[in-house]
Amino acid sequence: MSIYLGAVFALGALVVAVGGIAAITHGWVFPSRRATVVRPRLYGLGALVLAAGLFLMGAALVASTDVVESSVRTVAVGLVLVSSKVIRASGRPAGVDQQIPDETSLGSPAGPDGPGDRQ
């Protein structure tokens, strides 16, 4: 039974790896994530790290000894945690829906009564 679950992890790793390679080489991101990703290459790197973690989780299920299984699973969980941070870093900051303009507006700020100096 564990070999089937390992195959499912390997298939999921393959799908994520293809998405990561497409993001790195062409800047293409899955449509469900496209609105939130600002840096597609960084997203692709995170996806490849996630694919490596998923593949190692599948390999840990098929491992023959308990020592190998626990050590590979520990490394796999670490890779998945690192990939989650990298993928979050590739997105927009929280609460930002639009691009912040590069130039600030010139002129005096308007007061409650309108522009101008108050005496």
PDB file of C-alpha atoms in Angstrom:
ATOM      1  CA  MET A   1       0.000   0.000   0.000  1.00  0.00           C
ATOM      2  CA  SER A   2       2.838   2.394   0.791  1.00  0.00           C
ATOM      3  CA  ILE A   3       4.233   2.018  -2.724  1.00  0.00           C
ATOM      4  CA  TYR A   4       0.972   3.394  -4.146  1.00  0.00           C
ATOM      5  CA  LEU A   5       1.070   6.372  -1.814  1.00  0.00           C
ATOM      6  CA  GLY A   6       4.712   6.927  -2.785  1.00  0.00           C
ATOM      7  CA  ALA A   7       3.651   6.929  -6.442  1.00  0.00           C
ATOM      8  CA  VAL A   8       1.012   9.572  -5.695  1.00  0.00           C
ATOM      9  CA  PHE A   9       3.653  11.761  -4.025  1.00  0.00           C
ATOM     10  CA  ALA A  10       5.982  11.267  -7.006  1.00  0.00           C
ATOM     11  CA  LEU A  11       3.224  12.226  -9.453  1.00  0.00           C
ATOM     12  CA  GLY A  12       2.402  15.331  -7.442  1.00  0.00           C
ATOM     13  CA  ALA A  13       6.102  16.226  -7.387  1.00  0.00           C
ATOM     14  CA  LEU A  14       6.224  15.876 -11.169  1.00  0.00           C
ATOM     15  CA  VAL A  15       3.276  18.242 -11.664  1.00  0.00           C
ATOM     16  CA  VAL A  16       4.741  20.827  -9.281  1.00  0.00           C
ATOM     17  CA  ALA A  17       8.185  20.524 -10.918  1.00  0.00           C
ATOM     18  CA  VAL A  18       6.727  21.157 -14.385  1.00  0.00           C
ATOM     19  CA  GLY A  19       5.009  24.276 -13.045  1.00  0.00           C
ATOM     20  CA  GLY A  20       8.255  25.425 -11.416  1.00  0.00           C
ATOM     21  CA  ILE A  21      10.270  24.920 -14.592  1.00  0.00           C
ATOM     22  CA  ALA A  22       7.652  26.817 -16.619  1.00  0.00           C
ATOM     23  CA  ALA A  23       7.782  29.693 -14.121  1.00  0.00           C
ATOM     24  CA  ILE A  24      11.582  29.889 -14.222  1.00  0.00           C
ATOM     25  CA  THR A  25      12.034  29.593 -17.981  1.00  0.00           C
ATOM     26  CA  HIS A  26       8.986  31.403 -19.381  1.00  0.00           C
ATOM     27  CA  GLY A  27       7.511  33.328 -16.452  1.00  0.00           C
ATOM     28  CA  TRP A  28       4.290  31.294 -16.682  1.00  0.00           C
ATOM     29  CA  VAL A  29       2.414  30.633 -13.422  1.00  0.00           C
ATOM     30  CA  PHE A  30      -0.628  28.454 -12.798  1.00  0.00           C
ATOM     31  CA  PRO A  31      -3.819  30.515 -13.387  1.00  0.00           C
ATOM     32  CA  SER A  32      -4.991  30.046  -9.810  1.00  0.00           C
ATOM     33  CA  ARG A  33      -1.788  31.692  -8.474  1.00  0.00           C
ATOM     34  CA  ARG A  34      -1.210  34.230 -11.252  1.00  0.00           C
ATOM     35  CA  ALA A  35      -2.842  37.220  -9.522  1.00  0.00           C
ATOM     36  CA  THR A  36      -0.724  36.939  -6.385  1.00  0.00           C
ATOM     37  CA  VAL A  37       2.711  36.172  -7.859  1.00  0.00           C
ATOM     38  CA  VAL A  38       4.950  39.165  -8.530  1.00  0.00           C
ATOM     39  CA  ARG A  39       8.276  37.356  -9.065  1.00  0.00           C
ATOM     40  CA  PRO A  40       7.678  34.236 -11.191  1.00  0.00           C
ATOM     41  CA  ARG A  41      11.295  33.044 -11.112  1.00  0.00           C
ATOM     42  CA  LEU A  42      11.372  33.033  -7.328  1.00  0.00           C
ATOM     43  CA  TYR A  43       8.013  31.251  -7.358  1.00  0.00           C
ATOM     44  CA  GLY A  44       9.468  28.660  -9.735  1.00  0.00           C
ATOM     45  CA  LEU A  45      12.434  28.093  -7.446  1.00  0.00           C
ATOM     46  CA  GLY A  46      10.073  27.553  -4.515  1.00  0.00           C
ATOM     47  CA  ALA A  47       8.013  25.141  -6.595  1.00  0.00           C
ATOM     48  CA  LEU A  48      11.118  23.115  -7.463  1.00  0.00           C
ATOM     49  CA  VAL A  49      12.115  22.924  -3.794  1.00  0.00           C
ATOM     50  CA  LEU A  50       8.555  21.802  -2.994  1.00  0.00           C
ATOM     51  CA  ALA A  51       8.770  19.148  -5.717  1.00  0.00           C
ATOM     52  CA  ALA A  52      12.002  17.840  -4.213  1.00  0.00           C
ATOM     53  CA  GLY A  53      10.340  17.662  -0.787  1.00  0.00           C
ATOM     54  CA  LEU A  54       7.323  15.815  -2.162  1.00  0.00           C
ATOM     55  CA  PHE A  55       9.549  13.370  -4.015  1.00  0.00           C
ATOM     56  CA  LEU A  56      11.532  12.669  -0.850  1.00  0.00           C
ATOM     57  CA  MET A  57       8.305  12.089   1.079  1.00  0.00           C
ATOM     58  CA  GLY A  58       7.309   9.511  -1.494  1.00  0.00           C
ATOM     59  CA  ALA A  59      10.749   7.934  -1.324  1.00  0.00           C
ATOM     60  CA  ALA A  60      10.527   7.764   2.468  1.00  0.00           C
ATOM     61  CA  LEU A  61       7.323   5.737   2.173  1.00  0.00           C
ATOM     62  CA  VAL A  62       9.058   3.200  -0.033  1.00  0.00           C
ATOM     63  CA  ALA A  63      12.287   3.085   2.061  1.00  0.00           C
ATOM     64  CA  SER A  64      13.295  -0.287   3.415  1.00  0.00           C
ATOM     65  CA  THR A  65      14.479   0.626   6.916  1.00  0.00           C
ATOM     66  CA  ASP A  66      13.033   2.822   9.625  1.00  0.00           C
ATOM     67  CA  VAL A  67      16.234   4.857  10.036  1.00  0.00           C
ATOM     68  CA  VAL A  68      16.325   5.791   6.359  1.00  0.00           C
ATOM     69  CA  GLU A  69      12.607   6.542   6.363  1.00  0.00           C
ATOM     70  CA  SER A  70      12.755   8.875   9.354  1.00  0.00           C
ATOM     71  CA  SER A  71      15.840  10.756   8.150  1.00  0.00           C
ATOM     72  CA  VAL A  72      14.524  11.217   4.613  1.00  0.00           C
ATOM     73  CA  ARG A  73      11.152  12.306   5.936  1.00  0.00           C
ATOM     74  CA  THR A  74      12.845  14.894   8.190  1.00  0.00           C
ATOM     75  CA  VAL A  75      14.734  16.365   5.234  1.00  0.00           C
ATOM     76  CA  ALA A  76      11.550  16.333   3.139  1.00  0.00           C
ATOM     77  CA  VAL A  77       9.559  18.240   5.750  1.00  0.00           C
ATOM     78  CA  GLY A  78      12.375  20.788   5.998  1.00  0.00           C
ATOM     79  CA  LEU A  79      12.309  21.284   2.228  1.00  0.00           C
ATOM     80  CA  VAL A  80       8.547  21.752   2.232  1.00  0.00           C
ATOM     81  CA  LEU A  81       8.831  24.363   4.998  1.00  0.00           C
ATOM     82  CA  VAL A  82      11.572  26.249   3.140  1.00  0.00           C
ATOM     83  CA  SER A  83       9.572  26.136  -0.084  1.00  0.00           C
ATOM     84  CA  SER A  84       6.539  27.628   1.632  1.00  0.00           C
ATOM     85  CA  LYS A  85       8.624  30.628   2.721  1.00  0.00           C
ATOM     86  CA  VAL A  86      10.123  31.056  -0.755  1.00  0.00           C
ATOM     87  CA  ILE A  87       6.716  30.869  -2.437  1.00  0.00           C
ATOM     88  CA  ARG A  88       5.275  33.410   0.024  1.00  0.00           C
ATOM     89  CA  ALA A  89       8.220  35.714  -0.674  1.00  0.00           C
ATOM     90  CA  SER A  90       7.412  35.636  -4.395  1.00  0.00           C
ATOM     91  CA  GLY A  91       3.952  37.110  -3.858  1.00  0.00           C
ATOM     92  CA  ARG A  92       2.537  40.505  -3.086  1.00  0.00           C
ATOM     93  CA  PRO A  93       2.908  41.918   0.414  1.00  0.00           C
ATOM     94  CA  ALA A  94      -0.157  41.567   2.589  1.00  0.00           C
ATOM     95  CA  GLY A  95      -2.718  44.309   2.072  1.00  0.00           C
ATOM     96  CA  VAL A  96      -1.240  45.623  -1.179  1.00  0.00           C
ATOM     97  CA  ASP A  97      -3.620  45.386  -4.113  1.00  0.00           C
ATOM     98  CA  GLN A  98      -1.981  47.879  -6.462  1.00  0.00           C
ATOM     99  CA  GLN A  99       1.498  48.912  -7.424  1.00  0.00           C
ATOM    100  CA  ILE A 100       2.960  51.681  -5.274  1.00  0.00           C
ATOM    101  CA  PRO A 101       3.865  54.660  -7.498  1.00  0.00           C
ATOM    102  CA  ASP A 102       7.561  55.416  -7.843  1.00  0.00           C
ATOM    103  CA  GLU A 103       7.228  59.197  -7.846  1.00  0.00           C
ATOM    104  CA  THR A 104       5.689  61.267  -5.125  1.00  0.00           C
ATOM    105  CA  SER A 105       3.423  64.137  -6.070  1.00  0.00           C
ATOM    106  CA  LEU A 106       5.035  67.550  -5.969  1.00  0.00           C
ATOM    107  CA  GLY A 107       3.383  70.527  -4.334  1.00  0.00           C
ATOM    108  CA  SER A 108       2.001  71.416  -0.964  1.00  0.00           C
ATOM    109  CA  PRO A 109      -0.347  69.030   0.724  1.00  0.00           C
ATOM    110  CA  ALA A 110      -3.970  70.100   0.843  1.00  0.00           C
ATOM    111  CA  GLY A 111      -5.378  70.991   4.247  1.00  0.00           C
ATOM    112  CA  PRO A 112      -8.937  70.500   5.412  1.00  0.00           C
ATOM    113  CA  ASP A 113     -10.014  73.771   3.727  1.00  0.00           C
ATOM    114  CA  GLY A 114      -8.150  73.171   0.492  1.00  0.00           C
ATOM    115  CA  PRO A 115      -4.708  74.023  -0.808  1.00  0.00           C
ATOM    116  CA  GLY A 116      -2.841  77.036   0.421  1.00  0.00           C
ATOM    117  CA  ASP A 117      -1.210  78.472   3.512  1.00  0.00           C
ATOM    118  CA  ARG A 118      -3.161  79.301   6.607  1.00  0.00           C
ATOM    119  CA  GLN A 119      -2.438  82.517   8.533  1.00  0.00           C
TER     120      GLN A 119
END
